[in-house]
mmCIF file of C-alpha atoms in Angstrom:
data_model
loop_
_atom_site.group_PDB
_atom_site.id
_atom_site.type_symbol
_atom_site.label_atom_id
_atom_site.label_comp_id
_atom_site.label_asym_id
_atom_site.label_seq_id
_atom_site.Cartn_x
_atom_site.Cartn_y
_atom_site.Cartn_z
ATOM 1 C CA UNK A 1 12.689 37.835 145.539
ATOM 2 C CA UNK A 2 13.933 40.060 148.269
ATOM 3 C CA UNK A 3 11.457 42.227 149.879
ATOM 4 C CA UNK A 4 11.608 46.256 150.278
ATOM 5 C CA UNK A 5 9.439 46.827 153.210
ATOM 6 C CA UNK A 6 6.755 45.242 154.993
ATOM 7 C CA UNK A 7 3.811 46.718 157.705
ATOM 8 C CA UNK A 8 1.475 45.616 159.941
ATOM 9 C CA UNK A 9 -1.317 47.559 161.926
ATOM 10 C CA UNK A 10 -1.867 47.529 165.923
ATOM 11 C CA UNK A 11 -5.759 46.949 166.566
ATOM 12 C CA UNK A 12 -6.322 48.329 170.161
ATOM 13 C CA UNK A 13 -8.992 47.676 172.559
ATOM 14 C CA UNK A 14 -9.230 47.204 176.687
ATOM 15 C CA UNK A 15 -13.250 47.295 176.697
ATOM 16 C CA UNK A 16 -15.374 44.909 174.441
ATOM 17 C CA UNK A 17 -19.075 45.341 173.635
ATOM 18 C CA UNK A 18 -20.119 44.530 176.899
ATOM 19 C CA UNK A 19 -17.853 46.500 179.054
ATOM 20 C CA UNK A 20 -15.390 44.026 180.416
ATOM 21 C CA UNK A 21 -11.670 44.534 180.320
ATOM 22 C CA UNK A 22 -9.779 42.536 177.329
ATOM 23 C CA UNK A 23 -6.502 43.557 178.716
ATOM 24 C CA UNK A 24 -5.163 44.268 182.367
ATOM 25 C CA UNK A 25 -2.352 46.787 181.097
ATOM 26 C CA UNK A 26 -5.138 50.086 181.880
ATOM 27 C CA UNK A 27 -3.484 53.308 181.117
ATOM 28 C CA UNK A 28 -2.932 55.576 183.775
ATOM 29 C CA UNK A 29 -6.019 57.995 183.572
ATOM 30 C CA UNK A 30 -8.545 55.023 183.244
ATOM 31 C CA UNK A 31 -7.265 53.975 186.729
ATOM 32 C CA UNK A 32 -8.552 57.560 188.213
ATOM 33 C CA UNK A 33 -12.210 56.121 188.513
ATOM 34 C CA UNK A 34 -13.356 60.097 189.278
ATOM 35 C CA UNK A 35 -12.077 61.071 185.801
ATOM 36 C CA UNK A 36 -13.403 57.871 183.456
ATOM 37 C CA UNK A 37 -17.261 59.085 185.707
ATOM 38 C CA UNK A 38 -16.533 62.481 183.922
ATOM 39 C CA UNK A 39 -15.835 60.970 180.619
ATOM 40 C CA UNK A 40 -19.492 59.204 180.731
ATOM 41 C CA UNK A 41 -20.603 62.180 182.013
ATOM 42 C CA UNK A 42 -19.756 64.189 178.538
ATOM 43 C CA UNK A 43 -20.684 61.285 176.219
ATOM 44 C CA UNK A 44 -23.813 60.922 177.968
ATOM 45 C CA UNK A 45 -24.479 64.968 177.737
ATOM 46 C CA UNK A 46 -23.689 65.036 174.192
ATOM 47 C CA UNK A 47 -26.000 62.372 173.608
ATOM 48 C CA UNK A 48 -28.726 64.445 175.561
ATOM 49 C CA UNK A 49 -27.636 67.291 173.228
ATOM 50 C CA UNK A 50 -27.583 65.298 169.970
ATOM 51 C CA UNK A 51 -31.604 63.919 170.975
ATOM 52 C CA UNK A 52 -32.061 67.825 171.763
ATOM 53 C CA UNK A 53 -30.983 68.822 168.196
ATOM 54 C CA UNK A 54 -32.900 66.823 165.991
ATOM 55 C CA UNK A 55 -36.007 67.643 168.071
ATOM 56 C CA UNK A 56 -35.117 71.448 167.228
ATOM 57 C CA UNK A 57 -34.599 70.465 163.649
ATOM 58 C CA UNK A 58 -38.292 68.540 163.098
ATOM 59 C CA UNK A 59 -40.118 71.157 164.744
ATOM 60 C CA UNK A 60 -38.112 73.593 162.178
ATOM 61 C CA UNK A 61 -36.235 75.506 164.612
ATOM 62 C CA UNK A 62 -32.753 74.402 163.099
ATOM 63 C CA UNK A 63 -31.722 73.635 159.746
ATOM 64 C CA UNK A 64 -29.901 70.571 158.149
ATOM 65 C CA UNK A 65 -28.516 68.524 161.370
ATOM 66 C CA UNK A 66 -25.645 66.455 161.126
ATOM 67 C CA UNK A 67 -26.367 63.527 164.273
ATOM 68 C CA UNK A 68 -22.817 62.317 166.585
ATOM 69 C CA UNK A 69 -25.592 59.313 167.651
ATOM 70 C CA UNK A 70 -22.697 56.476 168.616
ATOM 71 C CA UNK A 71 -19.673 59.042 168.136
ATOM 72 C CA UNK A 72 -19.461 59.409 171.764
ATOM 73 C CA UNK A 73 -16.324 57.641 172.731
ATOM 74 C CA UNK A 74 -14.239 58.967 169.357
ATOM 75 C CA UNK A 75 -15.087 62.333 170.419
ATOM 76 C CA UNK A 76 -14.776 62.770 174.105
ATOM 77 C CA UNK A 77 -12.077 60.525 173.378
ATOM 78 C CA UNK A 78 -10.294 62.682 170.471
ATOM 79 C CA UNK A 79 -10.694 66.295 172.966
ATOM 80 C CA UNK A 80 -10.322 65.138 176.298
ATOM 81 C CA UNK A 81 -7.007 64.125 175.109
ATOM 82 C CA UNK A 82 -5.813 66.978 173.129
ATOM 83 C CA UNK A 83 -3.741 70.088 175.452
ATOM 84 C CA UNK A 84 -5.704 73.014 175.687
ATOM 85 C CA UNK A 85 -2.561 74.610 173.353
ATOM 86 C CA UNK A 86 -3.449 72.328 170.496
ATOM 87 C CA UNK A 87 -5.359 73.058 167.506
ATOM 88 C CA UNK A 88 -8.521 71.021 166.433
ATOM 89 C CA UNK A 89 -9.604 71.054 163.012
ATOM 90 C CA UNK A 90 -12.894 69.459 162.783
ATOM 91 C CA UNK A 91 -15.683 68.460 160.476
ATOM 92 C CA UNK A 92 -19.306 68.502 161.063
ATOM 93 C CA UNK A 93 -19.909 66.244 163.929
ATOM 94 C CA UNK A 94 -17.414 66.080 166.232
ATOM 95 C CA UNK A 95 -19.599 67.592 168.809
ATOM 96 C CA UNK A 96 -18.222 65.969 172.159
ATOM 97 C CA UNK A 97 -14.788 67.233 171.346
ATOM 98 C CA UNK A 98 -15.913 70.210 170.933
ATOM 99 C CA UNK A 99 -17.813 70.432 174.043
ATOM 100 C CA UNK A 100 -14.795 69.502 175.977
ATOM 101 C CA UNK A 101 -13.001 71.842 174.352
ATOM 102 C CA UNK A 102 -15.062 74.854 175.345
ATOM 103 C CA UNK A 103 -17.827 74.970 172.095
ATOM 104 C CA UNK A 104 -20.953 76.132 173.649
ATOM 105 C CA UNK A 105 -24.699 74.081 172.040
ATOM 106 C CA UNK A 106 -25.993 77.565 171.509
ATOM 107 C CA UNK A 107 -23.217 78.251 169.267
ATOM 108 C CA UNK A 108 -23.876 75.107 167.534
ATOM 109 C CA UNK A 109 -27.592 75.656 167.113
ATOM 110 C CA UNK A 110 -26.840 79.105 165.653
ATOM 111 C CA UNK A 111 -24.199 77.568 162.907
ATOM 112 C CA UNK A 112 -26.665 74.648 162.125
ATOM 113 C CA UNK A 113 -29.378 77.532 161.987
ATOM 114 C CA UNK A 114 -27.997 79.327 159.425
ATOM 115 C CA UNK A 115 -25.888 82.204 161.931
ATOM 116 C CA UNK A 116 -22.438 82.191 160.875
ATOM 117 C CA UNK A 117 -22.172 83.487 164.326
ATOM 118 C CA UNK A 118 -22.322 80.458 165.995
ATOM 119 C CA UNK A 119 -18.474 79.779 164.214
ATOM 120 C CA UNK A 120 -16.809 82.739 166.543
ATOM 121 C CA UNK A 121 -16.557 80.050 169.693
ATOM 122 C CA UNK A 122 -16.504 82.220 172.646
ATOM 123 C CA UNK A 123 -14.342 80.312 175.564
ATOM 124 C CA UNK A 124 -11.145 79.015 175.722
ATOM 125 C CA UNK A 125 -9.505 76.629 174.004
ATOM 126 C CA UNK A 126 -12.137 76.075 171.216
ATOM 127 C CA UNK A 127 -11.667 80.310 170.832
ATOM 128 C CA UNK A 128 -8.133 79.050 168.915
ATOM 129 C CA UNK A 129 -9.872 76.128 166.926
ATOM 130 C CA UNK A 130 -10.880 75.991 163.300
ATOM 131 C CA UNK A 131 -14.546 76.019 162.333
ATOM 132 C CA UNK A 132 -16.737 73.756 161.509
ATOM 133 C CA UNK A 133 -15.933 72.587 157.608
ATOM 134 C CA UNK A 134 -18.841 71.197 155.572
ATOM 135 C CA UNK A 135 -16.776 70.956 152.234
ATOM 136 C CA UNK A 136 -15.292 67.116 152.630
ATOM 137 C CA UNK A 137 -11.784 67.034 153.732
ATOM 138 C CA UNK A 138 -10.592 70.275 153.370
ATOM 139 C CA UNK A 139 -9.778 71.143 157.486
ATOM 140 C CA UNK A 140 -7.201 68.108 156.782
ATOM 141 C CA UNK A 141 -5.261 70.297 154.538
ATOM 142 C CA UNK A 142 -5.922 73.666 157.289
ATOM 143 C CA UNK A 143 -4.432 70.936 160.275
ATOM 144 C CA UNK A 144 -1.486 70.387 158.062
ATOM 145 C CA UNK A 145 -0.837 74.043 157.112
ATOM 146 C CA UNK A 146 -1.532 74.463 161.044
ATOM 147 C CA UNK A 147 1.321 72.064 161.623
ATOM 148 C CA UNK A 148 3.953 73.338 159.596
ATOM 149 C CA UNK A 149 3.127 76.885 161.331
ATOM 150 C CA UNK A 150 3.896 74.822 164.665
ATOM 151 C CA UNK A 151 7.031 73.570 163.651
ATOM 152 C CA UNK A 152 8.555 76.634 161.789
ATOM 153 C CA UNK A 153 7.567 78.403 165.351
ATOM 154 C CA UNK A 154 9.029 75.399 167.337
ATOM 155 C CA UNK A 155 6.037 75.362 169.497
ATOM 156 C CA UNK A 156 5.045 72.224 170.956
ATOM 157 C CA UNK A 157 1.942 72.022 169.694
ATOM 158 C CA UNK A 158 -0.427 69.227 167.590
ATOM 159 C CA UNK A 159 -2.778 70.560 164.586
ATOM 160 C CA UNK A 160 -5.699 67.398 165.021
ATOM 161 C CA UNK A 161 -8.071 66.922 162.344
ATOM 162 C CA UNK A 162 -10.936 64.271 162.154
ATOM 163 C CA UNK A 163 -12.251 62.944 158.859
ATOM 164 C CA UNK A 164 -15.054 60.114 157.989
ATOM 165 C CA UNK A 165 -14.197 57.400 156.338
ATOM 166 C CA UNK A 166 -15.815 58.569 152.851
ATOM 167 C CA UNK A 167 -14.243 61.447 153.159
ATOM 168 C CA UNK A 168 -10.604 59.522 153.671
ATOM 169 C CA UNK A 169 -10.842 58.943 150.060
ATOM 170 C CA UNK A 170 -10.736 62.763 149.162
ATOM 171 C CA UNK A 171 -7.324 63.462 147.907
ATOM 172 C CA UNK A 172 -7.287 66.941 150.291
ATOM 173 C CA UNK A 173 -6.659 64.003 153.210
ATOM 174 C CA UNK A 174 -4.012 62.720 151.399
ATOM 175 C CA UNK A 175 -2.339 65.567 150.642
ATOM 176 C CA UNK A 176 -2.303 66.589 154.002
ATOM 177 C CA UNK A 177 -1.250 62.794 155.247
ATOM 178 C CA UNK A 178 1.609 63.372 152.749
ATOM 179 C CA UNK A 179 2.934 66.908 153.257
ATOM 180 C CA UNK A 180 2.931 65.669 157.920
ATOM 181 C CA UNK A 181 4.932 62.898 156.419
ATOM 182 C CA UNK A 182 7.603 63.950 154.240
ATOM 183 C CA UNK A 183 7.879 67.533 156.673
ATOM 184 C CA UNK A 184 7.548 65.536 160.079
ATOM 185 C CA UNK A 185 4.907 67.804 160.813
ATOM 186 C CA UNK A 186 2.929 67.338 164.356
ATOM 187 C CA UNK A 187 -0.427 66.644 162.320
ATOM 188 C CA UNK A 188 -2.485 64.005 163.950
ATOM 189 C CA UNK A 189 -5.596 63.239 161.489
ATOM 190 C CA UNK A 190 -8.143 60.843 162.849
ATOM 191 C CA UNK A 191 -10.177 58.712 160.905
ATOM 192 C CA UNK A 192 -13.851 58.258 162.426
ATOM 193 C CA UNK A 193 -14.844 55.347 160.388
ATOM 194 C CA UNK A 194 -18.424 55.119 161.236
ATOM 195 C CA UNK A 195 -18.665 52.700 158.363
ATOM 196 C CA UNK A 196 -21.322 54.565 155.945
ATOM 197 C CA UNK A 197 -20.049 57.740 153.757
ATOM 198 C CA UNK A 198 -24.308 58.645 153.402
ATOM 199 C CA UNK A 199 -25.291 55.891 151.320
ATOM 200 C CA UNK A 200 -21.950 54.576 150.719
ATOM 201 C CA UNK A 201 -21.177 51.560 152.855
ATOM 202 C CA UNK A 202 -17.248 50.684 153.903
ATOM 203 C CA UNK A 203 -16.851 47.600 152.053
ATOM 204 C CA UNK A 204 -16.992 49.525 148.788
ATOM 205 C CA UNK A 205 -15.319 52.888 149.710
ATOM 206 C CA UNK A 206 -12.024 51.252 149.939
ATOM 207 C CA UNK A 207 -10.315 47.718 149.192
ATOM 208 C CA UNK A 208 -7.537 48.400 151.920
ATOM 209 C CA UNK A 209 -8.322 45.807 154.989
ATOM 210 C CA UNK A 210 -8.081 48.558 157.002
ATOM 211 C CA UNK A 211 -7.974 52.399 156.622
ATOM 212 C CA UNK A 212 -5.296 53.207 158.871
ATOM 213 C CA UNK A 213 -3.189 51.609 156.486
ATOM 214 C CA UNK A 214 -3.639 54.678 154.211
ATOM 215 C CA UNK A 215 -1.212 56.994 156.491
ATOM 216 C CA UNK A 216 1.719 53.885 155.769
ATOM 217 C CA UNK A 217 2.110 55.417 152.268
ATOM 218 C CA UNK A 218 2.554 58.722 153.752
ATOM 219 C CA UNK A 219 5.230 57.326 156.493
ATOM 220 C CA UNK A 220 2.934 57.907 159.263
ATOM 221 C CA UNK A 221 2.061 55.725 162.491
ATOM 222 C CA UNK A 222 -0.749 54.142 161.862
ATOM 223 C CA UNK A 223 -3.427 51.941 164.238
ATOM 224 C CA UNK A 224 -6.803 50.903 164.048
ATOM 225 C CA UNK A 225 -8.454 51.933 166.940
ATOM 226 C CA UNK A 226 -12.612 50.429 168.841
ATOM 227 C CA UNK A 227 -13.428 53.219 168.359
ATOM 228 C CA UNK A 228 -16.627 52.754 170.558
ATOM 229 C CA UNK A 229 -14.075 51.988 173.445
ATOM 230 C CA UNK A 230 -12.999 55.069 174.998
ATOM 231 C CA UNK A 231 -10.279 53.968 177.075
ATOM 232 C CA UNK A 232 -8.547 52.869 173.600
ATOM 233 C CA UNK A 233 -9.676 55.609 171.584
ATOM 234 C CA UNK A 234 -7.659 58.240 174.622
ATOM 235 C CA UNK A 235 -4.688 56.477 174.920
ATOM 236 C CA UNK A 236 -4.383 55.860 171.139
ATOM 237 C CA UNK A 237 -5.318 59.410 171.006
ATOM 238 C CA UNK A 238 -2.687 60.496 173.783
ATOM 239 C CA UNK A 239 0.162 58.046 171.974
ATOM 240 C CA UNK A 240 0.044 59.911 169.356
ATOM 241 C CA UNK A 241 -0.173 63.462 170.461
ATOM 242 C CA UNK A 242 3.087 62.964 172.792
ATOM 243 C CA UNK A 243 4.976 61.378 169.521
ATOM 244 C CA UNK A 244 3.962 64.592 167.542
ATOM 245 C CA UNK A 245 4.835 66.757 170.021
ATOM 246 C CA UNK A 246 8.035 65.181 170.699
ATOM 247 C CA UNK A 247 9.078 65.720 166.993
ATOM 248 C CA UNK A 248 8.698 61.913 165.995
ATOM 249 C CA UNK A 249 6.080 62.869 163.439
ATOM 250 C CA UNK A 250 2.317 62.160 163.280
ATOM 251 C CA UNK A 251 -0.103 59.585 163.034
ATOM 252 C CA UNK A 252 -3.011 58.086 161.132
ATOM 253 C CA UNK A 253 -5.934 56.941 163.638
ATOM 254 C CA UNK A 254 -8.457 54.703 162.478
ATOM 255 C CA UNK A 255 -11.479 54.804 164.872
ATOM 256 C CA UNK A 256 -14.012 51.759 164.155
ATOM 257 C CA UNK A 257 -17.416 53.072 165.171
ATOM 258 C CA UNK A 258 -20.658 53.089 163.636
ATOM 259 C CA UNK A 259 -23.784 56.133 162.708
ATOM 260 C CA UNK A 260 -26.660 54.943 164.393
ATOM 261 C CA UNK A 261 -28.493 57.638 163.571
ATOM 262 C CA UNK A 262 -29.227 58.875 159.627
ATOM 263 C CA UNK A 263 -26.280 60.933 157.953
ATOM 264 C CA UNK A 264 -27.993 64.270 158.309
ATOM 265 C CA UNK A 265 -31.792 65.053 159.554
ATOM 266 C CA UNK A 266 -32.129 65.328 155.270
ATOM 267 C CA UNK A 267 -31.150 61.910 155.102
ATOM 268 C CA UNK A 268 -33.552 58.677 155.314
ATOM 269 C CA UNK A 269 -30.511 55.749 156.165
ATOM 270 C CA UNK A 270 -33.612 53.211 156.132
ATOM 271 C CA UNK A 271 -32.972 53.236 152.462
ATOM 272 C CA UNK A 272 -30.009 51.941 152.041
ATOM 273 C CA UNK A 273 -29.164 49.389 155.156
ATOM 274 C CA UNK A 274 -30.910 46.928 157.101
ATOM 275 C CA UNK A 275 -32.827 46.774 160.233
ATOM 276 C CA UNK A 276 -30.661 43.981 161.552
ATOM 277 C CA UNK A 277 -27.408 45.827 161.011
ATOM 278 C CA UNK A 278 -28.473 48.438 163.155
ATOM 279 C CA UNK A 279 -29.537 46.907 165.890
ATOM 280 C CA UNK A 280 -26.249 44.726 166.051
ATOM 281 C CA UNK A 281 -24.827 48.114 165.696
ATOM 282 C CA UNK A 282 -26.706 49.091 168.909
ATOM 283 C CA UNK A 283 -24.960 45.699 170.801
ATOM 284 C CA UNK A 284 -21.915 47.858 170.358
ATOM 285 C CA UNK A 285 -22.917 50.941 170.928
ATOM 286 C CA UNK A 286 -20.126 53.146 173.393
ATOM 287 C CA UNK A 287 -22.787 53.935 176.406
ATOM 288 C CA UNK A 288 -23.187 50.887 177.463
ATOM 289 C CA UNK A 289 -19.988 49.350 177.458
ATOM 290 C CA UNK A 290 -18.353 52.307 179.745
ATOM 291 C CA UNK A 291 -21.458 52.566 182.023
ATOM 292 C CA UNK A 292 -21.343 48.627 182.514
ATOM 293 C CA UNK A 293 -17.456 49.203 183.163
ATOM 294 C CA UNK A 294 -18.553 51.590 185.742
ATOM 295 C CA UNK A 295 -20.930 50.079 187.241
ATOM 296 C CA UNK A 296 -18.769 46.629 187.875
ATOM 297 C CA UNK A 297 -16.590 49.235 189.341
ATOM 298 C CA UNK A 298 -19.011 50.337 191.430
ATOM 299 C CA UNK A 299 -18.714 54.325 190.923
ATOM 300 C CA UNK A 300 -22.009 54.525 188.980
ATOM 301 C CA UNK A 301 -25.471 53.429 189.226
ATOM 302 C CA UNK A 302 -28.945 53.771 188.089
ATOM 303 C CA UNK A 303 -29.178 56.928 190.999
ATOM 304 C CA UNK A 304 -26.761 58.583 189.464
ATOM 305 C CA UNK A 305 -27.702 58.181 185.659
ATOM 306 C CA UNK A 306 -30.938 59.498 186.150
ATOM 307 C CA UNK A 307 -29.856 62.821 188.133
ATOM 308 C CA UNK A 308 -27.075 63.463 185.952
ATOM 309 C CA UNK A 309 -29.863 63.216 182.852
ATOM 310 C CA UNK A 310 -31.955 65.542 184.985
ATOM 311 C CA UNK A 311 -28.611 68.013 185.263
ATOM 312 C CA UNK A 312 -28.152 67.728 181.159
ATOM 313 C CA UNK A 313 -31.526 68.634 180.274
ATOM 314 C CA UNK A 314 -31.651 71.404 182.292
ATOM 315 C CA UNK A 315 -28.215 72.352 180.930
ATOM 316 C CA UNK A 316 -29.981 72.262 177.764
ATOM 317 C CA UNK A 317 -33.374 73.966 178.071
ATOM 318 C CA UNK A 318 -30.943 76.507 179.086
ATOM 319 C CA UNK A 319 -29.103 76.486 175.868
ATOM 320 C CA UNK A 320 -31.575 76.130 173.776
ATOM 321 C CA UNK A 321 -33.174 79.370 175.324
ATOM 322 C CA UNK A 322 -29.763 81.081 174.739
ATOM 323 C CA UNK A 323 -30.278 79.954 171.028
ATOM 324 C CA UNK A 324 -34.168 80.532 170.673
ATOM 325 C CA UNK A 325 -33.422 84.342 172.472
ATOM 326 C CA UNK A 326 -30.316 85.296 170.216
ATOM 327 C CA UNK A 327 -31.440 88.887 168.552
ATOM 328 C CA UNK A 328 -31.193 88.011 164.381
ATOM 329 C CA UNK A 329 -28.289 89.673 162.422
ATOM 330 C CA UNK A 330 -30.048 92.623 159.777
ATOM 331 C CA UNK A 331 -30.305 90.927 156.166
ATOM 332 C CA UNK A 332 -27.203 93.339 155.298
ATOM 333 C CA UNK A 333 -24.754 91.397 157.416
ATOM 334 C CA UNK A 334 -24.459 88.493 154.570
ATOM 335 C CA UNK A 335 -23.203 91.224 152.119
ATOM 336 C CA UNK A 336 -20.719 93.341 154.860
ATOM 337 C CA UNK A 337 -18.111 90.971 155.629
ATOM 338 C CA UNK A 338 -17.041 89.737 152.169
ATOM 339 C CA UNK A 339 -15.401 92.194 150.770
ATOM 340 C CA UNK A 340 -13.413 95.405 151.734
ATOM 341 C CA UNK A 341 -15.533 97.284 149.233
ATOM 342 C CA UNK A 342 -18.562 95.999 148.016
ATOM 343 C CA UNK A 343 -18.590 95.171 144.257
ATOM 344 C CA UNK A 344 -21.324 96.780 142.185
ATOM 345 C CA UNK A 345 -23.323 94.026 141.592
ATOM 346 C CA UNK A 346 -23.249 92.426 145.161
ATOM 347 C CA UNK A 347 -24.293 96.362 146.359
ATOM 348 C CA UNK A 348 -27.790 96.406 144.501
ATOM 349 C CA UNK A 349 -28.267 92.799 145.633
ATOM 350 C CA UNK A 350 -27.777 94.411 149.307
ATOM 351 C CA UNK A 351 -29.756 97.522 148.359
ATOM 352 C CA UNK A 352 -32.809 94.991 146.718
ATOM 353 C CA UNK A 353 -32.558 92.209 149.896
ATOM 354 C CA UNK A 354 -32.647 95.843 152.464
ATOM 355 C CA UNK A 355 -35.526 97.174 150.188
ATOM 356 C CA UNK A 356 -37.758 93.777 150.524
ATOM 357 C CA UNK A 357 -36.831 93.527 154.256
ATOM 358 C CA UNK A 358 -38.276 96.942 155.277
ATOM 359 C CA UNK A 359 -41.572 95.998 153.020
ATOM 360 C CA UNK A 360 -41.664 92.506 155.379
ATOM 361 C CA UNK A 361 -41.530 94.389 158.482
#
């Protein structure tokens, strides 16, 4: 029987779980020392801002919190890769992408507190970059229609868009895996597979081997990516941005991490997996292996952990301040920006919700 096609997929790593190199063949910004202490820097102030967050959500000063506990690497990794010109399509916990990208934690804390707000990003380059999307899958298909919009413009620019690895069964990602495909669109969509969907675990949410294998049916590059590594995760990430940009279509990244924390502050992930796969989870976990990499390179120590620390949660006292201080919108502002005129109905719900306001205050 003759055979019409066969694939493979890469798996790439330098660091393993305990921070030594696997491979001598470093990319050249993990050999600027200065910039891989900046890297840990982020991941370890996101982590200070994820502890921050669910704090503000159990004392019931934010709603519903969506945790990046163990993200670290995939995300600095994803933004501090992407050109400032680039478009980033993310959805709801790509947080140290976002902070590298110019998404202030007051803005956050006002989305996740129920101020829209907190979606109109107010720095450079996340002023350009799509909002946060709750609904599963959907900023795939805004990346893609981003992409075509790139390539009809001939700009030489990358739509990126991250999706979990529930959430890579939704047929929006494959539709917008299949339109960057068959259009050769500069769509790079990134697959955080943090191996539980909520309750769902991996092992059931697909039968593929891996998941990067999905973007092969849409005749994409593909790779499976440690995604607790960040030296692989940038230069995966940075691979595949320069073959987008260059016109030589887009790629399917598969990022192998894991949620250490529960899926949302609603969520209770005691329920559904075991003690012991969490704290082999926690052998992984991104943190260490970079700061033990750092360390043996001797541009970090235990000094310089603790002040940067004290630096981030002063950074955040002062952010959560910003948050606490923000003046409320009026009640009205959920009816104004809807529509151009305000249908009957949705005007007496405005004149009823303006009525009871004035009788609470």
């Amino acid at each position: 029987m003759s055979i019409a096609a066969k694939f493979e997929i890469e798996y790439l790593q330098y660091l393993d779980a305990e921070g030594k190199q696997v491979r001598d063949d470093l990319p050249e910004f993990a050999k600027n020392l200065d910039h891989m202490v900046e890297l840990y820097k982020l991941m370890m102030s996101t982590r200070v801002f994820d502890a921050k967050s669910v704090a503000l959500q159990r004392t019931g000063k934010l709603g519903t919190y969506a945790s990046c506990l163990g993200h670290e690497a995939a995300h600095v990794g994803i933004g501090s890769a992407m050109k400032p010109e680039d478009v980033f399509a993310p959805s709801y916990r790509e947080y140290g992408a976002q902070l590298y990208r110019g998404v202030q934690p007051r803005e956050v804390y006002m989305y996740w507190g129920g101020d829209e707000r907190g979606n109109d990003y107010q720095k450079e380059p996340a002023r350009h970059d799509f909002a946060w999307s709750v609904p599963i899958a959907t900023q795939c298909l805004h990346a893609a229609g981003s992409a075509l919009a790139f390539k009809i413009r001939n700009e030489p620019r990358v739509a990126v868009c991250t999706i979990g690895d529930g959430g890579s069964s939704k047929g929006d990602f494959y539709g917008a895996i299949n339109i960057a495909g068959a259009q050769n669109l500069p769509l790079v969509a990134v697959i955080v597979n943090n191996q539980w969907a909520i309750s769902v675990p991996r092992k059931i949410q697909s039968g593929a081997p891996t998941l990067a294998q999905k973007g092969i049916a849409a005749g994409l590059y593909s790779i499976q990516v440690d995604g607790n590594d960040i030296i692989a995760v940038r230069k995966a990430m940075e691979d595949a941005l320069e073959r987008a940009r260059t016109g030589k279509g887009g790629s399917v990244l598969e990022l192998v991490t894991y949620r250490l924390s529960d899926h949302t502050t609603a969520d209770d992930a005691r329920r559904y997996r075991g003690e012991q796969e969490v704290k082999d989870a926690w052998a992984k976990e991104p943190m260490k292996r970079l700061r033990n990499w750092l360390v043996a390179k001797k541009v970090w120590d235990d000094k310089k952990e603790e002040a940067w620390k004290a630096e981030c949660d002063e950074w955040m006292d002062n952010e959560v301040n910003a948050y606490l201080e923000t003046k409320t919108q009026p009640v009205t502002a959920m009816f104004d920006y809807t529509f151009a005129e305000v249908p009957a109905d949705l005007a007496k719900q405005r004149d009823l919700a303006l009525s009871l306001d004035k009788k609470a205050h």
